[in-house]
XYZ file of C-alpha atoms in Angstrom:
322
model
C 26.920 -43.593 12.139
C 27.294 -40.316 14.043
C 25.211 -39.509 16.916
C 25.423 -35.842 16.567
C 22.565 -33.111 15.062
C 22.793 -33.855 11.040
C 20.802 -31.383 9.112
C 18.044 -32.678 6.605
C 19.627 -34.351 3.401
C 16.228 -35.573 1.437
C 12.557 -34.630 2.884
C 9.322 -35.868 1.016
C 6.064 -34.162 1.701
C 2.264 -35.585 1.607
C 4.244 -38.178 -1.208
C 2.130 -40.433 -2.974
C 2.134 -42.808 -5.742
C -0.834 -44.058 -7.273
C -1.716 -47.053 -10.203
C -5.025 -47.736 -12.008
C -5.233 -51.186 -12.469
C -7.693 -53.489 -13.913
C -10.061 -55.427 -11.960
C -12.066 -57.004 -15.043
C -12.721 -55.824 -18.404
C -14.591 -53.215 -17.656
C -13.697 -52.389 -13.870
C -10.611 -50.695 -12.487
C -9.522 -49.632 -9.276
C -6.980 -47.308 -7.959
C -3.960 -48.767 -5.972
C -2.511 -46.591 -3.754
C 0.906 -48.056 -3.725
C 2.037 -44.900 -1.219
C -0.612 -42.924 0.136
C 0.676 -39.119 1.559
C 3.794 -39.920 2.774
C 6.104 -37.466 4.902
C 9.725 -38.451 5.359
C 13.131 -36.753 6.441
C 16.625 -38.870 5.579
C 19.483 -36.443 7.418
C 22.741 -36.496 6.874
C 24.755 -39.380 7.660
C 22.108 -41.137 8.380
C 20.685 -44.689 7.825
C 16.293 -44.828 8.035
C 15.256 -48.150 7.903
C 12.127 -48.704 6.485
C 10.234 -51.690 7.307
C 7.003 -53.323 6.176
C 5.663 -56.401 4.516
C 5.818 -57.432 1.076
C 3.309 -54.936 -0.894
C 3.554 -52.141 1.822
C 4.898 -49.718 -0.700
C 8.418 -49.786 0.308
C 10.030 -49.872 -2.952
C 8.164 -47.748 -4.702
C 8.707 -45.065 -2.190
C 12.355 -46.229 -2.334
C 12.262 -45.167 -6.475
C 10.615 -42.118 -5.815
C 12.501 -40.886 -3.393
C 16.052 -41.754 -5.923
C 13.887 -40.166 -8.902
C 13.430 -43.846 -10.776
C 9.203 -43.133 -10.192
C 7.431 -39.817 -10.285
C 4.843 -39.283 -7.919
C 1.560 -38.967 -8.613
C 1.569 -35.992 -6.091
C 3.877 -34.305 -3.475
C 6.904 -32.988 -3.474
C 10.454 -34.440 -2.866
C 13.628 -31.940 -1.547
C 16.916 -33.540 -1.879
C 19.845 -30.878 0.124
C 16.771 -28.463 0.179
C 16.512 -28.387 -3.943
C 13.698 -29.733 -5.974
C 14.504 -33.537 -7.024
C 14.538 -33.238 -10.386
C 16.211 -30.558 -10.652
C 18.786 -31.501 -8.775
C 19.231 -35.124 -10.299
C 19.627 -33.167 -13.732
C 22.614 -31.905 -12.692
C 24.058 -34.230 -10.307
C 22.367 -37.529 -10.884
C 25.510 -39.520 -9.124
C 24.883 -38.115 -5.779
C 22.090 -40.102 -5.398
C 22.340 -44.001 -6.220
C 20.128 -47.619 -5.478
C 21.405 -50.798 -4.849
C 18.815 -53.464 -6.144
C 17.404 -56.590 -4.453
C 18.471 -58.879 -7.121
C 21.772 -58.245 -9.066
C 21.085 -60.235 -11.412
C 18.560 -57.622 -13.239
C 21.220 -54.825 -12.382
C 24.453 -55.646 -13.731
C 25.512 -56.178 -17.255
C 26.121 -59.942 -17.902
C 28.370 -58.861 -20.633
C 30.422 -56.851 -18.635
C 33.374 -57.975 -17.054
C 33.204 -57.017 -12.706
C 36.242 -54.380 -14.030
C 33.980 -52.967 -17.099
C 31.053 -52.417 -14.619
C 33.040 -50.982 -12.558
C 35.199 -48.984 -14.904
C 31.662 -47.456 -16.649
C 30.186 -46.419 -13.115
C 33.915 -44.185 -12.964
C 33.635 -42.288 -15.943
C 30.044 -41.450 -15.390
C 31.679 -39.505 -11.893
C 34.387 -38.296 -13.875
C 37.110 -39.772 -12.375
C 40.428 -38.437 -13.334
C 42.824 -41.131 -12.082
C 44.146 -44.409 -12.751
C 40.992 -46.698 -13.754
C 42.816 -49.964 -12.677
C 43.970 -49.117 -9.279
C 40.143 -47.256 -8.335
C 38.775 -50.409 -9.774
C 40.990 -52.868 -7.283
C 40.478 -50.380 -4.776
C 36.707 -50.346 -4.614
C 36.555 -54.219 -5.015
C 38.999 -54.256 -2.012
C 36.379 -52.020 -0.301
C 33.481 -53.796 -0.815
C 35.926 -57.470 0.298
C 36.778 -59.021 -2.796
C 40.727 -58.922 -4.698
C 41.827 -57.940 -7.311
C 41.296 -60.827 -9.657
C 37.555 -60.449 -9.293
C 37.742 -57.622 -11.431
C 38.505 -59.812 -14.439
C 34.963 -62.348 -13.652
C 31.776 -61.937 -15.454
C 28.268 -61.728 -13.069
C 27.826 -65.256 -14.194
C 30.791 -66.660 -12.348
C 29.790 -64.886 -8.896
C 28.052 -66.491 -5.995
C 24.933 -64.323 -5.016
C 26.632 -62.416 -1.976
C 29.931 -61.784 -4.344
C 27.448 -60.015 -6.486
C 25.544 -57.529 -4.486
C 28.877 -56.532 -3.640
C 29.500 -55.934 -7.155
C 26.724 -53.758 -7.000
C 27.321 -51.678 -3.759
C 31.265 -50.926 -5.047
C 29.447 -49.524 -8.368
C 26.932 -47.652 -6.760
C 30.032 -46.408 -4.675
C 32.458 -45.754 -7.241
C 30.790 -42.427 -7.964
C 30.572 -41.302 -4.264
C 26.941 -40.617 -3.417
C 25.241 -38.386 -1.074
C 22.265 -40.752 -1.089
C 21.777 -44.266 -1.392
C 18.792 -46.400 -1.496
C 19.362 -50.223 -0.483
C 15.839 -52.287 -1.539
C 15.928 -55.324 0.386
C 19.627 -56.110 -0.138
C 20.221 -58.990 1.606
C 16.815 -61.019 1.318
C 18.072 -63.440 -1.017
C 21.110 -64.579 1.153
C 21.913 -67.133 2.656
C 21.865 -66.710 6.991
C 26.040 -66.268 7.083
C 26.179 -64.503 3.675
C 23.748 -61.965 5.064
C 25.539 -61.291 8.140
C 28.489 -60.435 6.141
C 26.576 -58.155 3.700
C 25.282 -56.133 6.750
C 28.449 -55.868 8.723
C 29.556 -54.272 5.185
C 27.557 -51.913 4.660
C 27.545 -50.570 8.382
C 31.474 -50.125 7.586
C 31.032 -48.723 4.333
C 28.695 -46.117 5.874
C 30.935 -44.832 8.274
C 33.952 -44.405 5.708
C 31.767 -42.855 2.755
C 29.312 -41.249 4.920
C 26.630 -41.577 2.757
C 22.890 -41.620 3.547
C 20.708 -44.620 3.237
C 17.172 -45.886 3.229
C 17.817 -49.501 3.948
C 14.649 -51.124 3.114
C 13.710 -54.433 4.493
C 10.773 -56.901 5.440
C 13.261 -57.798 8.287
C 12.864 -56.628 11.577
C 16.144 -57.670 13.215
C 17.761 -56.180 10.332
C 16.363 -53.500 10.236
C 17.300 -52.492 13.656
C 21.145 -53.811 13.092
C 20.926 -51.493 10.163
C 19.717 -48.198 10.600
C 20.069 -45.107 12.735
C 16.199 -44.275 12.359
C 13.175 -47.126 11.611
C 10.058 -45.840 9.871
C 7.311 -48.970 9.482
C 5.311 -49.168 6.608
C 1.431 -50.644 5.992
C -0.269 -50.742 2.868
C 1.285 -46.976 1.786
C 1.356 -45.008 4.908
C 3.830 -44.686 7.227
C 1.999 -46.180 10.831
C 5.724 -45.345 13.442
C 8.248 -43.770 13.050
C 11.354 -43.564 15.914
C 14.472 -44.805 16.824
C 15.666 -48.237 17.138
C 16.308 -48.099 20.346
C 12.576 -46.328 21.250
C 11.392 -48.966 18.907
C 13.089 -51.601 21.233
C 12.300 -50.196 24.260
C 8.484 -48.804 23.249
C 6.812 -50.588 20.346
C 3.599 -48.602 20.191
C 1.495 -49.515 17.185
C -0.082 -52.660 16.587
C 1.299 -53.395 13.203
C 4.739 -53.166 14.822
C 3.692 -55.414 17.310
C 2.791 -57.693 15.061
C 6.326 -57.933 12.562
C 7.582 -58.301 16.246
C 5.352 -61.865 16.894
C 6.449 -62.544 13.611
C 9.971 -62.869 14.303
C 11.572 -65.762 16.237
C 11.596 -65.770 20.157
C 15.388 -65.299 20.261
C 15.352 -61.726 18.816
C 11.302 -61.344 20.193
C 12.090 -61.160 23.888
C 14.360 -58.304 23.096
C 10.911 -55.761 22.736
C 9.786 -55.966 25.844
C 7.158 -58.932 25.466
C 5.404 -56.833 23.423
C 4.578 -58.706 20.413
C 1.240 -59.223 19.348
C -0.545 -60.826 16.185
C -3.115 -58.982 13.910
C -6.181 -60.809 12.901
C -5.313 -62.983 9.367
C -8.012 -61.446 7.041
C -6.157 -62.080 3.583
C -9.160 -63.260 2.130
C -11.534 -60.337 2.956
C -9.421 -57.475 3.480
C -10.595 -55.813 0.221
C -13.959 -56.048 1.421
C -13.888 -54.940 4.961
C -10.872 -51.922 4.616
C -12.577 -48.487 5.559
C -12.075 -46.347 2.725
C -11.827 -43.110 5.360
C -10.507 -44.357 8.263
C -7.559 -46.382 9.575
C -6.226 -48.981 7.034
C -5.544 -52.010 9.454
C -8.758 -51.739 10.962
C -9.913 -54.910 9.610
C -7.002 -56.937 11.509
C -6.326 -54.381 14.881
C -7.980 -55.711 18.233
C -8.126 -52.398 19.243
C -10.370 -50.560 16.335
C -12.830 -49.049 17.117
C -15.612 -46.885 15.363
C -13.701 -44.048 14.989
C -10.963 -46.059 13.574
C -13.433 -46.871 10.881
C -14.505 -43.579 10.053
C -11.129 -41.237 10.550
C -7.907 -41.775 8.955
C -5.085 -42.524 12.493
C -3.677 -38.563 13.405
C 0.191 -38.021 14.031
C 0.812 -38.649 18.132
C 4.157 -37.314 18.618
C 5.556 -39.299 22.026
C 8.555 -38.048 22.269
C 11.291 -35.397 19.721
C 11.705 -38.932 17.943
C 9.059 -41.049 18.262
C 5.691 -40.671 16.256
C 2.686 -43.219 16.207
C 0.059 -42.768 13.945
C -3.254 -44.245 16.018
C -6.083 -43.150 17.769
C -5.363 -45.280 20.841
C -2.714 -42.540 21.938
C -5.069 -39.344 21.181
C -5.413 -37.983 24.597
């Protein structure tokens, strides 16, 4: 992952995604699954995005590869409308799934799946040798090719899945929680694979995780995520060095000590309000004022502004409004 200036690849502006669901028969509410989101993804670059389960994470992940359409805002992907550009060049821009057992073909063979992902980039050489070639990439032989999903531990699949989304040579790539259903070494692996496979395709990613160590092993860039918004944004290293918000405070208490004392002692729990969050969330003001030790009554009534601290690191909170 290069360290020098990389020009904007995909930029999403005031993005949102929104769901009416049903509360009862006769009441519904509207879930704001991402609420005004602004993101830039540059070129050769991995952004980590990190939040809890139900943060919003994927479904800004689908927008953002045109699998949802936003309820409002507007996505650029190399400075050209999404959709536009995904109807004529939808293989530039690919997603690896959590699970890959809902993503590959169980009556495919690993060389079919394979095979089907090279015609749709209009490959023009020898099928068999790309074939062994990506499933050499990606650390499995050539035998592999002739296994069925069925046959293939979990980790032997999601490699499956990143040579296919490879195959056609994206600009883009969106990885949704890759490795969360691996096994400790298996995991490892997966990472230190996709860190290599970065830095010989060159691709962009947003590597999505509820991981915080893996996040940072991962990516380039970390944006964290709460309930739909977007709370800090910097690098990993500023987000070593400086955790600012609370929320990222607290994912960092809520990982062991070993990788904890790396943040500076920072870590710091939120308030556990599961049970009356609905109740108590500000409908105007800062979403995690229910749990923060430090809300206050304008936290309650005003939605958190943008505090730029440095070129690269943005908080949004009114504890840093000077």
């Amino acid at each position: 992952m290069s360290n020098n200036v990389r020009s904007a690849l995909v930029k999403a502006f005031n993005l949102s995604k929104y769901y009416r669901v049903s509360l009862s028969m006769f009441k519904k509410t509207l879930l704001k699954a991402v609420d005004n989101v602004n993101l830039t993804i540059n070129e050769d670059e991995v952004l980590g995005l990190l939040g809890e389960s139900g943060s919003g994470k994927t479904t800004l992940g689908k927008m953002l590869v045109a699998l949802e359409e936003p309820t409002s805002g507007k996505i650029l992907f190399n400075n050209e409308d999404l959709k536009e550009y995904v109807r004529k060049r939808r293989i530039d821009i690919q997603m690896v799934f959590q699970n890959p057992d809902t993503s590959l073909n169980p009556r495919m063979r690993v060389g079919e799946v394979l095979q089907e992902a090279l015609e749709a980039s209009n490959f023009n050489g020898d099928y068999s040798d790309e074939v062994e070639r990506l499933l050499n990439d990606v650390g499995l032989d050539s035998t592999y090719k002739h296994y069925y999903p069925h046959q293939l531990s979990g980790g032997q699949k999601q490699r499956v899945a990143i040579a296919r989304a490879l195959a056609v040579k994206p600009k883009f790539l969106v990885a949704d929680e890759i490795v969360s259903a691996l096994d400790a070494s298996v995991k490892m692996q997966i990472l230190k694979l996709v860190i290599k496979l970065q830095k010989i395709y060159r691709f962009s990613m947003l590597f999505i995780s509820h991981d915080l160590p893996t996040t940072v092993y991962v990516s380039d860039r970390i944006s964290v995520m709460y309930s739909g918004k977007i709370v800090e944004e910097a690098t990993k290293e500023e987000l070593i060095k400086d955790p600012l918000h609370p929320y990222t405070r607290h994912l960092i208490a809520s990982i062991p000590s070993l990788y904890s004392s790396l943040f500076n002692g920072k870590a710091q729990k939120l308030k556990d309000v599961s049970n009356e969050l609905q109740a108590t969330t500000p409908v105007g003001g800062c979403k995690l004022f229910s749990r923060c030790p430090y809300a206050t009554e304008i936290c309650k009534a005003l939605e958190p502004p943008e505090v730029s601290v440095s070129k690269t690191h943005k908080v949004f909170c009114h504890m840093y409004v000077r």
